[in-house]
Amino acid sequence: CSPAYPLEPSYSCANSNIKMKSTIIAGLAAVATLSCSAHAFAPVSLPSTASSASALSMAKYNSMDEIIDLFPEDKPVLINFYDANTENEIKNDVFRAKTLLKDRCTVCSIKQQDYPELAKLWDAADKTPSMILFEDGKPKMRLYEETHYLEIVAKVGKYCRPAGEEHTEVV
């Protein structure tokens, strides 16, 4: 926005700046709300050593190990890579699956667009959602394009059983 006279701010520029500041504040408030929510769909990003392009850029994790290390070691971690374009379609089912699996594994959802290198590295960039169950830092099973919460719970849950009750494939 540039005023008609360079040294005199116009009303429309001041109004535009107020709107921009309000939008930024509202955006930051939304991120803070998601970060503080125990049921947030997107993972909380913590500052990393990587330099950012701007003060508003979200910090990124550099490896799957950094993400997995954020969660307790006593349960497997289900990483759900999803496309931002399908988020609204799948978030309710992922939330339900997360709720039903809460005693057996931790569910962490990651936008493919936020972590394109990790999604590609873990073969999770082209299909949404792409879920990978990790136990002791190693992938245990994968699930592609499954969106119904009962199917997710059934397929993932059988790999999250207590010692002595683990799943074994019948040949």
C-alpha positions as protocol buffer text, in pm:
chain_id: "A"
residue {
  index: 1
  type: CYS
  ca { x: 0 y: 0 z: 0 }
}
residue {
  index: 2
  type: SER
  ca { x: 155 y: 332 z: -101 }
}
residue {
  index: 3
  type: PRO
  ca { x: -2 y: 666 z: -9 }
}
residue {
  index: 4
  type: ALA
  ca { x: -77 y: 929 z: -275 }
}
residue {
  index: 5
  type: TYR
  ca { x: 178 y: 1160 z: -111 }
}
residue {
  index: 6
  type: PRO
  ca { x: 487 y: 972 z: 11 }
}
residue {
  index: 7
  type: LEU
  ca { x: 517 y: 1159 z: 341 }
}
residue {
  index: 8
  type: GLU
  ca { x: 147 y: 1152 z: 431 }
}
residue {
  index: 9
  type: PRO
  ca { x: -13 y: 819 z: 528 }
}
residue {
  index: 10
  type: SER
  ca { x: -358 y: 773 z: 382 }
}
residue {
  index: 11
  type: TYR
  ca { x: -660 y: 638 z: 570 }
}
residue {
  index: 12
  type: SER
  ca { x: -674 y: 329 z: 345 }
}
residue {
  index: 13
  type: CYS
  ca { x: -310 y: 242 z: 418 }
}
residue {
  index: 14
  type: ALA
  ca { x: -361 y: 277 z: 792 }
}
residue {
  index: 15
  type: ASN
  ca { x: -679 y: 68 z: 767 }
}
residue {
  index: 16
  type: SER
  ca { x: -494 y: -192 z: 558 }
}
residue {
  index: 17
  type: ASN
  ca { x: -212 y: -208 z: 815 }
}
residue {
  index: 18
  type: ILE
  ca { x: -465 y: -257 z: 1096 }
}
residue {
  index: 19
  type: LYS
  ca { x: -633 y: -538 z: 902 }
}
residue {
  index: 20
  type: MET
  ca { x: -296 y: -700 z: 835 }
}
residue {
  index: 21
  type: LYS
  ca { x: -197 y: -678 z: 1202 }
}
residue {
  index: 22
  type: SER
  ca { x: -536 y: -820 z: 1305 }
}
residue {
  index: 23
  type: THR
  ca { x: -496 y: -1107 z: 1059 }
}
residue {
  index: 24
  type: ILE
  ca { x: -147 y: -1187 z: 1189 }
}
residue {
  index: 25
  type: ILE
  ca { x: -264 y: -1173 z: 1551 }
}
residue {
  index: 26
  type: ALA
  ca { x: -564 y: -1395 z: 1473 }
}
residue {
  index: 27
  type: GLY
  ca { x: -336 y: -1642 z: 1293 }
}
residue {
  index: 28
  type: LEU
  ca { x: -93 y: -1653 z: 1584 }
}
residue {
  index: 29
  type: ALA
  ca { x: -382 y: -1701 z: 1827 }
}
residue {
  index: 30
  type: ALA
  ca { x: -510 y: -1993 z: 1617 }
}
residue {
  index: 31
  type: VAL
  ca { x: -164 y: -2155 z: 1617 }
}
residue {
  index: 32
  type: ALA
  ca { x: -136 y: -2105 z: 1993 }
}
residue {
  index: 33
  type: THR
  ca { x: -479 y: -2261 z: 2043 }
}
residue {
  index: 34
  type: LEU
  ca { x: -382 y: -2564 z: 1833 }
}
residue {
  index: 35
  type: SER
  ca { x: -50 y: -2594 z: 2012 }
}
residue {
  index: 36
  type: CYS
  ca { x: -214 y: -2593 z: 2353 }
}
residue {
  index: 37
  type: SER
  ca { x: -491 y: -2833 z: 2257 }
}
residue {
  index: 38
  type: ALA
  ca { x: -439 y: -3196 z: 2351 }
}
residue {
  index: 39
  type: HIS
  ca { x: -643 y: -3290 z: 2047 }
}
residue {
  index: 40
  type: ALA
  ca { x: -471 y: -3070 z: 1787 }
}
residue {
  index: 41
  type: PHE
  ca { x: -471 y: -3223 z: 1442 }
}
residue {
  index: 42
  type: ALA
  ca { x: -135 y: -3084 z: 1336 }
}
residue {
  index: 43
  type: PRO
  ca { x: 182 y: -3144 z: 1536 }
}
residue {
  index: 44
  type: VAL
  ca { x: 328 y: -2869 z: 1748 }
}
residue {
  index: 45
  type: SER
  ca { x: 653 y: -2744 z: 1598 }
}
residue {
  index: 46
  type: LEU
  ca { x: 930 y: -2655 z: 1838 }
}
residue {
  index: 47
  type: PRO
  ca { x: 1217 y: -2423 z: 1742 }
}
residue {
  index: 48
  type: SER
  ca { x: 1501 y: -2597 z: 1562 }
}
residue {
  index: 49
  type: THR
  ca { x: 1854 y: -2491 z: 1476 }
}
residue {
  index: 50
  type: ALA
  ca { x: 1753 y: -2434 z: 1113 }
}
residue {
  index: 51
  type: SER
  ca { x: 1735 y: -2070 z: 1012 }
}
residue {
  index: 52
  type: SER
  ca { x: 1396 y: -1938 z: 910 }
}
residue {
  index: 53
  type: ALA
  ca { x: 1303 y: -1705 z: 626 }
}
residue {
  index: 54
  type: SER
  ca { x: 1091 y: -1487 z: 852 }
}
residue {
  index: 55
  type: ALA
  ca { x: 987 y: -1452 z: 1213 }
}
residue {
  index: 56
  type: LEU
  ca { x: 648 y: -1606 z: 1130 }
}
residue {
  index: 57
  type: SER
  ca { x: 790 y: -1920 z: 964 }
}
residue {
  index: 58
  type: MET
  ca { x: 726 y: -2244 z: 1148 }
}
residue {
  index: 59
  type: ALA
  ca { x: 1032 y: -2433 z: 1264 }
}
residue {
  index: 60
  type: LYS
  ca { x: 1074 y: -2775 z: 1107 }
}
residue {
  index: 61
  type: TYR
  ca { x: 1213 y: -3103 z: 1228 }
}
residue {
  index: 62
  type: ASN
  ca { x: 1497 y: -3246 z: 1026 }
}
residue {
  index: 63
  type: SER
  ca { x: 1436 y: -3617 z: 1078 }
}
residue {
  index: 64
  type: MET
  ca { x: 1173 y: -3869 z: 1178 }
}
residue {
  index: 65
  type: ASP
  ca { x: 1381 y: -3947 z: 1487 }
}
residue {
  index: 66
  type: GLU
  ca { x: 1339 y: -3587 z: 1607 }
}
residue {
  index: 67
  type: ILE
  ca { x: 962 y: -3621 z: 1577 }
}
residue {
  index: 68
  type: ILE
  ca { x: 941 y: -3964 z: 1737 }
}
residue {
  index: 69
  type: ASP
  ca { x: 1163 y: -3850 z: 2026 }
}
residue {
  index: 70
  type: LEU
  ca { x: 892 y: -3602 z: 2127 }
}
residue {
  index: 71
  type: PHE
  ca { x: 668 y: -3885 z: 2248 }
}
residue {
  index: 72
  type: PRO
  ca { x: 689 y: -4126 z: 2543 }
}
residue {
  index: 73
  type: GLU
  ca { x: 888 y: -4441 z: 2472 }
}
residue {
  index: 74
  type: ASP
  ca { x: 633 y: -4673 z: 2637 }
}
residue {
  index: 75
  type: LYS
  ca { x: 396 y: -4668 z: 2335 }
}
residue {
  index: 76
  type: PRO
  ca { x: 435 y: -4700 z: 1959 }
}
residue {
  index: 77
  type: VAL
  ca { x: 392 y: -4379 z: 1756 }
}
residue {
  index: 78
  type: LEU
  ca { x: 160 y: -4365 z: 1455 }
}
residue {
  index: 79
  type: ILE
  ca { x: 274 y: -4090 z: 1216 }
}
residue {
  index: 80
  type: ASN
  ca { x: -7 y: -3975 z: 989 }
}
residue {
  index: 81
  type: PHE
  ca { x: 114 y: -3788 z: 680 }
}
residue {
  index: 82
  type: TYR
  ca { x: -178 y: -3609 z: 516 }
}
residue {
  index: 83
  type: ASP
  ca { x: -238 y: -3363 z: 234 }
}
residue {
  index: 84
  type: ALA
  ca { x: -362 y: -3019 z: 342 }
}
residue {
  index: 85
  type: ASN
  ca { x: -629 y: -3041 z: 71 }
}
residue {
  index: 86
  type: THR
  ca { x: -787 y: -3346 z: 238 }
}
residue {
  index: 87
  type: GLU
  ca { x: -748 y: -3232 z: 599 }
}
residue {
  index: 88
  type: ASN
  ca { x: -1113 y: -3136 z: 646 }
}
residue {
  index: 89
  type: GLU
  ca { x: -1230 y: -3466 z: 496 }
}
residue {
  index: 90
  type: ILE
  ca { x: -1019 y: -3688 z: 722 }
}
residue {
  index: 91
  type: LYS
  ca { x: -961 y: -3499 z: 1048 }
}
residue {
  index: 92
  type: ASN
  ca { x: -1273 y: -3628 z: 1225 }
}
residue {
  index: 93
  type: ASP
  ca { x: -1189 y: -3990 z: 1148 }
}
residue {
  index: 94
  type: VAL
  ca { x: -825 y: -3941 z: 1247 }
}
residue {
  index: 95
  type: PHE
  ca { x: -939 y: -3778 z: 1573 }
}
residue {
  index: 96
  type: ARG
  ca { x: -1173 y: -4071 z: 1645 }
}
residue {
  index: 97
  type: ALA
  ca { x: -897 y: -4323 z: 1569 }
}
residue {
  index: 98
  type: LYS
  ca { x: -657 y: -4127 z: 1790 }
}
residue {
  index: 99
  type: THR
  ca { x: -910 y: -4134 z: 2074 }
}
residue {
  index: 100
  type: LEU
  ca { x: -974 y: -4508 z: 2040 }
}
residue {
  index: 101
  type: LEU
  ca { x: -602 y: -4589 z: 2015 }
}
residue {
  index: 102
  type: LYS
  ca { x: -488 y: -4353 z: 2293 }
}
residue {
  index: 103
  type: ASP
  ca { x: -403 y: -4635 z: 2537 }
}
residue {
  index: 104
  type: ARG
  ca { x: -216 y: -4835 z: 2273 }
}
residue {
  index: 105
  type: CYS
  ca { x: -23 y: -4579 z: 2066 }
}
residue {
  index: 106
  type: THR
  ca { x: 37 y: -4209 z: 2019 }
}
residue {
  index: 107
  type: VAL
  ca { x: -95 y: -4051 z: 1697 }
}
residue {
  index: 108
  type: CYS
  ca { x: 90 y: -3759 z: 1540 }
}
residue {
  index: 109
  type: SER
  ca { x: -41 y: -3595 z: 1220 }
}
residue {
  index: 110
  type: ILE
  ca { x: 192 y: -3413 z: 982 }
}
residue {
  index: 111
  type: LYS
  ca { x: 103 y: -3216 z: 670 }
}
residue {
  index: 112
  type: GLN
  ca { x: 288 y: -3349 z: 368 }
}
residue {
  index: 113
  type: GLN
  ca { x: 336 y: -2989 z: 251 }
}
residue {
  index: 114
  type: ASP
  ca { x: 512 y: -2892 z: 576 }
}
residue {
  index: 115
  type: TYR
  ca { x: 760 y: -3181 z: 556 }
}
residue {
  index: 116
  type: PRO
  ca { x: 795 y: -3272 z: 186 }
}
residue {
  index: 117
  type: GLU
  ca { x: 1143 y: -3421 z: 226 }
}
residue {
  index: 118
  type: LEU
  ca { x: 1038 y: -3644 z: 515 }
}
residue {
  index: 119
  type: ALA
  ca { x: 717 y: -3746 z: 337 }
}
residue {
  index: 120
  type: LYS
  ca { x: 913 y: -3842 z: 25 }
}
residue {
  index: 121
  type: LEU
  ca { x: 1184 y: -4020 z: 223 }
}
residue {
  index: 122
  type: TRP
  ca { x: 923 y: -4231 z: 404 }
}
residue {
  index: 123
  type: ASP
  ca { x: 715 y: -4300 z: 88 }
}
residue {
  index: 124
  type: ALA
  ca { x: 430 y: -4090 z: 222 }
}
residue {
  index: 125
  type: ALA
  ca { x: 424 y: -3802 z: -25 }
}
residue {
  index: 126
  type: ASP
  ca { x: 187 y: -3932 z: -293 }
}
residue {
  index: 127
  type: LYS
  ca { x: -92 y: -4101 z: -99 }
}
residue {
  index: 128
  type: THR
  ca { x: -305 y: -3939 z: 169 }
}
residue {
  index: 129
  type: PRO
  ca { x: -327 y: -4025 z: 440 }
}
residue {
  index: 130
  type: SER
  ca { x: -11 y: -4233 z: 469 }
}
residue {
  index: 131
  type: MET
  ca { x: 33 y: -4378 z: 817 }
}
residue {
  index: 132
  type: ILE
  ca { x: 346 y: -4539 z: 955 }
}
residue {
  index: 133
  type: LEU
  ca { x: 351 y: -4708 z: 1295 }
}
residue {
  index: 134
  type: PHE
  ca { x: 688 y: -4681 z: 1470 }
}
residue {
  index: 135
  type: GLU
  ca { x: 794 y: -4892 z: 1765 }
}
residue {
  index: 136
  type: ASP
  ca { x: 1136 y: -4845 z: 1925 }
}
residue {
  index: 137
  type: GLY
  ca { x: 1218 y: -4597 z: 1647 }
}
residue {
  index: 138
  type: LYS
  ca { x: 1162 y: -4849 z: 1366 }
}
residue {
  index: 139
  type: PRO
  ca { x: 869 y: -4874 z: 1125 }
}
residue {
  index: 140
  type: LYS
  ca { x: 641 y: -5162 z: 1217 }
}
residue {
  index: 141
  type: MET
  ca { x: 356 y: -5126 z: 965 }
}
residue {
  index: 142
  type: ARG
  ca { x: 219 y: -4891 z: 699 }
}
residue {
  index: 143
  type: LEU
  ca { x: -132 y: -4795 z: 601 }
}
residue {
  index: 144
  type: TYR
  ca { x: -212 y: -4599 z: 284 }
}
residue {
  index: 145
  type: GLU
  ca { x: -527 y: -4405 z: 195 }
}
residue {
  index: 146
  type: GLU
  ca { x: -733 y: -4549 z: 481 }
}
residue {
  index: 147
  type: THR
  ca { x: -973 y: -4285 z: 607 }
}
residue {
  index: 148
  type: HIS
  ca { x: -1242 y: -4465 z: 808 }
}
residue {
  index: 149
  type: TYR
  ca { x: -1158 y: -4457 z: 1177 }
}
residue {
  index: 150
  type: LEU
  ca { x: -1275 y: -4813 z: 1252 }
}
residue {
  index: 151
  type: GLU
  ca { x: -1051 y: -4951 z: 977 }
}
residue {
  index: 152
  type: ILE
  ca { x: -757 y: -4749 z: 1107 }
}
residue {
  index: 153
  type: VAL
  ca { x: -816 y: -4874 z: 1462 }
}
residue {
  index: 154
  type: ALA
  ca { x: -855 y: -5237 z: 1348 }
}
residue {
  index: 155
  type: LYS
  ca { x: -545 y: -5237 z: 1127 }
}
residue {
  index: 156
  type: VAL
  ca { x: -316 y: -5038 z: 1357 }
}
residue {
  index: 157
  type: GLY
  ca { x: -451 y: -5170 z: 1687 }
}
residue {
  index: 158
  type: LYS
  ca { x: -349 y: -5528 z: 1620 }
}
residue {
  index: 159
  type: TYR
  ca { x: 15 y: -5414 z: 1618 }
}
residue {
  index: 160
  type: CYS
  ca { x: -19 y: -5225 z: 1946 }
}
residue {
  index: 161
  type: ARG
  ca { x: -94 y: -5509 z: 2184 }
}
residue {
  index: 162
  type: PRO
  ca { x: 74 y: -5575 z: 2519 }
}
residue {
  index: 163
  type: ALA
  ca { x: 371 y: -5812 z: 2542 }
}
residue {
  index: 164
  type: GLY
  ca { x: 259 y: -6168 z: 2488 }
}
residue {
  index: 165
  type: GLU
  ca { x: -42 y: -6060 z: 2281 }
}
residue {
  index: 166
  type: GLU
  ca { x: 146 y: -5933 z: 1974 }
}
residue {
  index: 167
  type: HIS
  ca { x: 7 y: -5985 z: 1627 }
}
residue {
  index: 168
  type: THR
  ca { x: 152 y: -6267 z: 1420 }
}
residue {
  index: 169
  type: GLU
  ca { x: 80 y: -6314 z: 1051 }
}
residue {
  index: 170
  type: VAL
  ca { x: -92 y: -6639 z: 958 }
}
residue {
  index: 171
  type: VAL
  ca { x: 72 y: -6791 z: 651 }
}
